Coordinates of C-alpha atoms (C1' of nucleotides) in Angstrom, one line a residue:
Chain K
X1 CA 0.3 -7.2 -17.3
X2 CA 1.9 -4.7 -15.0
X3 CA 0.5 -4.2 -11.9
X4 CA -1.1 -1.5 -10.0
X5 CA 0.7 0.9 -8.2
X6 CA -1.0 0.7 -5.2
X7 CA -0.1 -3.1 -5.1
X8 CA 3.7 -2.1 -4.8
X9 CA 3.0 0.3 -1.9
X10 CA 4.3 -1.1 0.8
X11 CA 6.7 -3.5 -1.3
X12 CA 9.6 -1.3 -2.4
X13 CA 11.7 -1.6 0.8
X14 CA 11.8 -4.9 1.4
X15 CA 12.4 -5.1 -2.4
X16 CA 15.4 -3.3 -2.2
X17 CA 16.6 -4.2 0.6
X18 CA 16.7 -7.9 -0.6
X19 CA 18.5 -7.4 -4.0
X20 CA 21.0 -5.8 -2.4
X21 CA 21.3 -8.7 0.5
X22 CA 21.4 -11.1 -3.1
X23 CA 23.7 -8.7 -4.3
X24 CA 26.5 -6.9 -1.8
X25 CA 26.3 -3.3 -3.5
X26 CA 24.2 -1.9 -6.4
X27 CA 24.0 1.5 -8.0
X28 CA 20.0 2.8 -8.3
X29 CA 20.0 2.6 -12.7
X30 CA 21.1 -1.2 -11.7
X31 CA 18.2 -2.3 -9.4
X32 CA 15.2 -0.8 -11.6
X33 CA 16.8 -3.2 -14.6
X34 CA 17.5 -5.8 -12.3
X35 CA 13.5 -5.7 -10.8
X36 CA 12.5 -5.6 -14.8
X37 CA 14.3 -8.0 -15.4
X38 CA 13.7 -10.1 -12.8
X39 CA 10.2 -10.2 -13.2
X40 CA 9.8 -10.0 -16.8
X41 CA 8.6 -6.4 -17.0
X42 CA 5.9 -7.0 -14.4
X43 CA 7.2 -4.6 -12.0
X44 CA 8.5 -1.6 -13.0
X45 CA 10.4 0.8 -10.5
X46 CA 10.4 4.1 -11.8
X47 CA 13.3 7.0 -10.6
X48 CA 11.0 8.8 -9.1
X49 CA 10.2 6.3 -7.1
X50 CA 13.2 4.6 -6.0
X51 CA 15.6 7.3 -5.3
X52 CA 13.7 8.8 -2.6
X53 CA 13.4 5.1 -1.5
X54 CA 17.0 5.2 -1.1
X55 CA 17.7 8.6 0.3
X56 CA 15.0 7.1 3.1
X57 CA 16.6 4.1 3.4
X58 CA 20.1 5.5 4.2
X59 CA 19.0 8.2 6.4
X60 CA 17.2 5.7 8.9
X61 CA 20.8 3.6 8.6
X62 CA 20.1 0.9 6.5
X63 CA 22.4 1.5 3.9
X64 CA 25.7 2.8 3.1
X65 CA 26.6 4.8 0.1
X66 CA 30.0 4.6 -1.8
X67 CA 30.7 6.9 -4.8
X68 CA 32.3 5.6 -8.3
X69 CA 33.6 7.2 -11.1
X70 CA 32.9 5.7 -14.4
X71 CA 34.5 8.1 -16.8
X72 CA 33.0 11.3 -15.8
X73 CA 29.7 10.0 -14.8
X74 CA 29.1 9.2 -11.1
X75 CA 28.1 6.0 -10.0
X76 CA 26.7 5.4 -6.6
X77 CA 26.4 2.2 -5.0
X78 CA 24.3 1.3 -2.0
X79 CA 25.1 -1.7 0.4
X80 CA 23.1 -2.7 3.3
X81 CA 24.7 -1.9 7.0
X82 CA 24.7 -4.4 9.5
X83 CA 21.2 -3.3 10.6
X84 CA 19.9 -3.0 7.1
X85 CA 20.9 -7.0 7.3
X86 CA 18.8 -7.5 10.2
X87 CA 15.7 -5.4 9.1
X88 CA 16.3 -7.3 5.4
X89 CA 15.1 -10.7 6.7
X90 CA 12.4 -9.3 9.2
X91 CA 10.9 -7.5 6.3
X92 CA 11.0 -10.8 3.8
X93 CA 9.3 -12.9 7.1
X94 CA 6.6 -9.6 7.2
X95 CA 6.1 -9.8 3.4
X96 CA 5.7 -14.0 3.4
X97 CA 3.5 -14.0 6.5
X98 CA 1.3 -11.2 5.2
X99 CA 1.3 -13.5 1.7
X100 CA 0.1 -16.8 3.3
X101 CA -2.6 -14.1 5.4
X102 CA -3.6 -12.9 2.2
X103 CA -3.8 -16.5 0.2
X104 CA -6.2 -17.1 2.8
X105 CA -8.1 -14.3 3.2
X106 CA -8.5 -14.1 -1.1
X107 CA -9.0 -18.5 -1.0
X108 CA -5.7 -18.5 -2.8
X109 CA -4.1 -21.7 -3.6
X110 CA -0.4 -21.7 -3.6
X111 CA 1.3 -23.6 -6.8
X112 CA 3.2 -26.0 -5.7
X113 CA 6.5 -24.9 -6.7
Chain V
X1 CA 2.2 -10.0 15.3
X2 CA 0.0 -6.8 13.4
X3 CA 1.5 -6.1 9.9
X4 CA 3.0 -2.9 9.3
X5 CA -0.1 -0.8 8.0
X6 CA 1.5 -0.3 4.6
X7 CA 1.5 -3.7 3.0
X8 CA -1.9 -3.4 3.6
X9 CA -2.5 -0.7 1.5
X10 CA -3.3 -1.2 -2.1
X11 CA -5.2 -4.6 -0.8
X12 CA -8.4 -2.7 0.9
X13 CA -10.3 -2.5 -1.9
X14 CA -9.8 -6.3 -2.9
X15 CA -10.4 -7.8 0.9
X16 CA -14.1 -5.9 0.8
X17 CA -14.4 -7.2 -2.3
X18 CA -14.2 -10.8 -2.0
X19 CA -15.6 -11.3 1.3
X20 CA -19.2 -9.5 -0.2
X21 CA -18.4 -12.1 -2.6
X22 CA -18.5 -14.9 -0.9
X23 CA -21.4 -13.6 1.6
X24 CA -23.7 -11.6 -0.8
X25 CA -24.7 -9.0 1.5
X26 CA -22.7 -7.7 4.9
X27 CA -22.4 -4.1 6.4
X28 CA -19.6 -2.3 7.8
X29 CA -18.8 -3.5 11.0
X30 CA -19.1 -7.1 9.8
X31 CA -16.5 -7.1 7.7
X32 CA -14.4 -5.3 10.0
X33 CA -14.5 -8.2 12.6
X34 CA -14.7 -10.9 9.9
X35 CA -11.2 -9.5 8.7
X36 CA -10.2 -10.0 11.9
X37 CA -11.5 -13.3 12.6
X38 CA -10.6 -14.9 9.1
X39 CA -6.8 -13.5 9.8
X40 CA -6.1 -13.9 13.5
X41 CA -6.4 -10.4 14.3
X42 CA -3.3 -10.3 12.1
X43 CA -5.5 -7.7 9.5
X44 CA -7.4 -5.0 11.5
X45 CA -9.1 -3.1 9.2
X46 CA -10.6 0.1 11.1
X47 CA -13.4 2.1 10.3
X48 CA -11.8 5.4 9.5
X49 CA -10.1 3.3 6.2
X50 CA -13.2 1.1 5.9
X51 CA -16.3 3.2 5.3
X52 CA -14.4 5.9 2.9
X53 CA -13.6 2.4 0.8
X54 CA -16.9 1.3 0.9
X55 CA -18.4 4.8 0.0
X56 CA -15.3 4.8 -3.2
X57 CA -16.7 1.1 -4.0
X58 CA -20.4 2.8 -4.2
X59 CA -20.0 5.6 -6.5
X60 CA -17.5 3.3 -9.2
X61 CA -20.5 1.4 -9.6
X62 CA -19.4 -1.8 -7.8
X63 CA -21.4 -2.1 -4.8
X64 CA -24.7 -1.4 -4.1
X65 CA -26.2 -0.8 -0.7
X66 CA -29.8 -1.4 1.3
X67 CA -30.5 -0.2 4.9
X68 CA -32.3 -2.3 7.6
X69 CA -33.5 -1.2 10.8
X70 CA -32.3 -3.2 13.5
X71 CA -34.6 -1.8 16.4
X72 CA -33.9 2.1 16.0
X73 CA -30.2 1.3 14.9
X74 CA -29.6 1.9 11.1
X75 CA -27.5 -1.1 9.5
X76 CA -26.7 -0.3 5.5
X77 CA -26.1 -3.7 3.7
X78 CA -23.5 -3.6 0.7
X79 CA -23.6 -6.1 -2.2
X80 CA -21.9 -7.0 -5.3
X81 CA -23.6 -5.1 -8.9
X82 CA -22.8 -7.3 -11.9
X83 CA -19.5 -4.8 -13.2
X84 CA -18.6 -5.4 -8.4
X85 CA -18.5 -9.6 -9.3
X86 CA -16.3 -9.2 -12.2
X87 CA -14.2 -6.5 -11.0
X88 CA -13.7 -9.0 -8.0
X89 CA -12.0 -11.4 -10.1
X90 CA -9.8 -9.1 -11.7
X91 CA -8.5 -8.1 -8.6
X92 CA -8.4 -11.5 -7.0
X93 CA -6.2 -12.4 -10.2
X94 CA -3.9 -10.0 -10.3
X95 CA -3.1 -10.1 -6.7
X96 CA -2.3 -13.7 -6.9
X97 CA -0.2 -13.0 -9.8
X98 CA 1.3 -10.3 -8.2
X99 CA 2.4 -12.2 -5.2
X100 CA 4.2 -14.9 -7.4
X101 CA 6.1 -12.7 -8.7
X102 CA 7.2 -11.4 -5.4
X103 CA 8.0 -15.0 -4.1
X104 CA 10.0 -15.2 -7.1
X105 CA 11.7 -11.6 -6.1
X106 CA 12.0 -12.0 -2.5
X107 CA 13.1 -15.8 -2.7
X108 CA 10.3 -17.0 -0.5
X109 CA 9.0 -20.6 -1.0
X110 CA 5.6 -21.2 -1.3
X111 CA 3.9 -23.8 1.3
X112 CA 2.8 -27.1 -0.1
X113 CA -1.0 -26.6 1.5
Chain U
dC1 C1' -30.0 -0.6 37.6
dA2 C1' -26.0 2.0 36.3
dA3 C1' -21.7 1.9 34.0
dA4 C1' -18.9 0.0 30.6
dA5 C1' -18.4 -2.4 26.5
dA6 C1' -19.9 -3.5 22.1
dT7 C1' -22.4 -2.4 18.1
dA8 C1' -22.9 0.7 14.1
dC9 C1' -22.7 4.6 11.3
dA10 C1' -19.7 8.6 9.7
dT11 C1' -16.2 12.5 8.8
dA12 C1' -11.8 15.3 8.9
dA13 C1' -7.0 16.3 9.2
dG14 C1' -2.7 14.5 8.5
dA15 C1' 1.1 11.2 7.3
dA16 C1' 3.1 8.2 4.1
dT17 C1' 4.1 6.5 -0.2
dC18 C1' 4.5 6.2 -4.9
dC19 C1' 3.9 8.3 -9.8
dA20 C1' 4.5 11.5 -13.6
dA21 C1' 6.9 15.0 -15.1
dT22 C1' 10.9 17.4 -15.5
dG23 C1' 15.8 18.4 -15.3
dT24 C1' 20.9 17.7 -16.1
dA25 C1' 24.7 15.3 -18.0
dT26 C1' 27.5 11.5 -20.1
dT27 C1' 28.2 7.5 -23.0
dT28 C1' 27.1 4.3 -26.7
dA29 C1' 25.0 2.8 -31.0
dG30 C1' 23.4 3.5 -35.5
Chain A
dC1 C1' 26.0 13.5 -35.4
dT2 C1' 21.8 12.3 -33.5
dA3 C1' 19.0 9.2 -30.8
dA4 C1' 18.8 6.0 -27.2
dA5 C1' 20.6 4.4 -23.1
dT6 C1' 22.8 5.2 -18.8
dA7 C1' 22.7 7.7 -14.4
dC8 C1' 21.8 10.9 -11.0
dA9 C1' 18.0 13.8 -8.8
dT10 C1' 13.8 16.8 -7.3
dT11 C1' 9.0 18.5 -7.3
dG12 C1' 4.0 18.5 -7.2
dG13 C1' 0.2 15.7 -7.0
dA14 C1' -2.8 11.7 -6.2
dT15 C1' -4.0 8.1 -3.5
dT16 C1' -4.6 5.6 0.5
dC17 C1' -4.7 4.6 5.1
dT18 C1' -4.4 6.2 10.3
dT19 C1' -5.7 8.8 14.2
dA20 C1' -8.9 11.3 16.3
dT21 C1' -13.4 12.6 16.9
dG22 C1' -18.4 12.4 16.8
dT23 C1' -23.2 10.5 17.4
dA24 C1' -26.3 7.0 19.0
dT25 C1' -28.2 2.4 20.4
dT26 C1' -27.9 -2.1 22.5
dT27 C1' -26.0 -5.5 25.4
dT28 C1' -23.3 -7.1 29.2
dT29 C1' -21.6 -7.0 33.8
dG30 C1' -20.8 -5.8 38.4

DNA sequence: CAAAAATACATAAGAATCCAATGTATTTAG
DNA sequence: CTAAATACATTGGATTCTTATGTATTTTTG
């Protein structure tokens, strides 16, 4: 099953935001495998998707950019600034109250992991 | 605290859903404050997003409405059709499944209820 | 009793967000 | 050498919710 697209609205952010908290700097090819892969083809980020995601996310100062060359092909990584660390765990408490709100609200029950 | 307005997005459709599921019949405003009770005033869901949802739930074939008078004060009752009650469980489903995986994603544990 | 708040419906314009499609270019695998 | 994978990016469009506005009735409160 993959899910609905409007279910992800809303989601990518914090998404991206916490792989790269998990994983100091990723390039944007890397974090649409990584969320495959991750959730075993569940959620797929597409390109058109996640690069504007980015370009938002560093222009309100979350990230920071660094350019590679592999070859001739250019990588660039994204890393979280020190106030993309701070919005990072606000967003994952946002995302996990919301959850719990939700279980609720849809009579939910949680597996006990 | 009020969540930010886009998590709830994608979720609208499901929230009406269930709640006419468990309550066979409610109108608009209803839901609205039961949203509001049943979540703390954590979920507001206003009117301007509410009625255009219930109108969208009306015409897929979902829902199906009945107006009372209430003195001289119109009040337009919305149920569950048949295709509405399975539909609702879909959705239920693949939200809950949907927010597993984002536990998993977003490393969030799950509270033993 | 008059004014304010709550109840109850609804629409319209706009912002935000993601998707599908498209484009370019390099590298690797068959 | 050709196809697939890697890697960046933009554009137009659909969807969805918010803000603002509108109408009207009923209840509460000072």
């Amino acid at each position: 099953m993959i899910f609905s697209s409007e279910l992800i609205k809303g989601t990518m952010k914090t998404i991206v935001l916490k792989l790269l908290a998990d994983n100091k700097k990723m390039y944007g090819y890397e974090i649409t495998q990584r969320v495959k892969q991750l959730t075993m083809d569940k959620i797929q980020i597409t390109e058109g998707a996640l690069y504007p995601t980015l370009h938002a996310l560093e222009s309100e100062g979350l990230l920071t950019t660094e350019t590679e060359y592999i070859g001739k092909r250019v990588r660039k990584y994204y890393s979280l600034s020190p106030s993309g660390k701070t919005r990072t765990k606000e967003k994952v408490i946002e995302i996990a109250d919301f959850m719990e709100t939700m279980q609720i609200l849809l009579d939910i029950k949680p597996r006990t992991a």
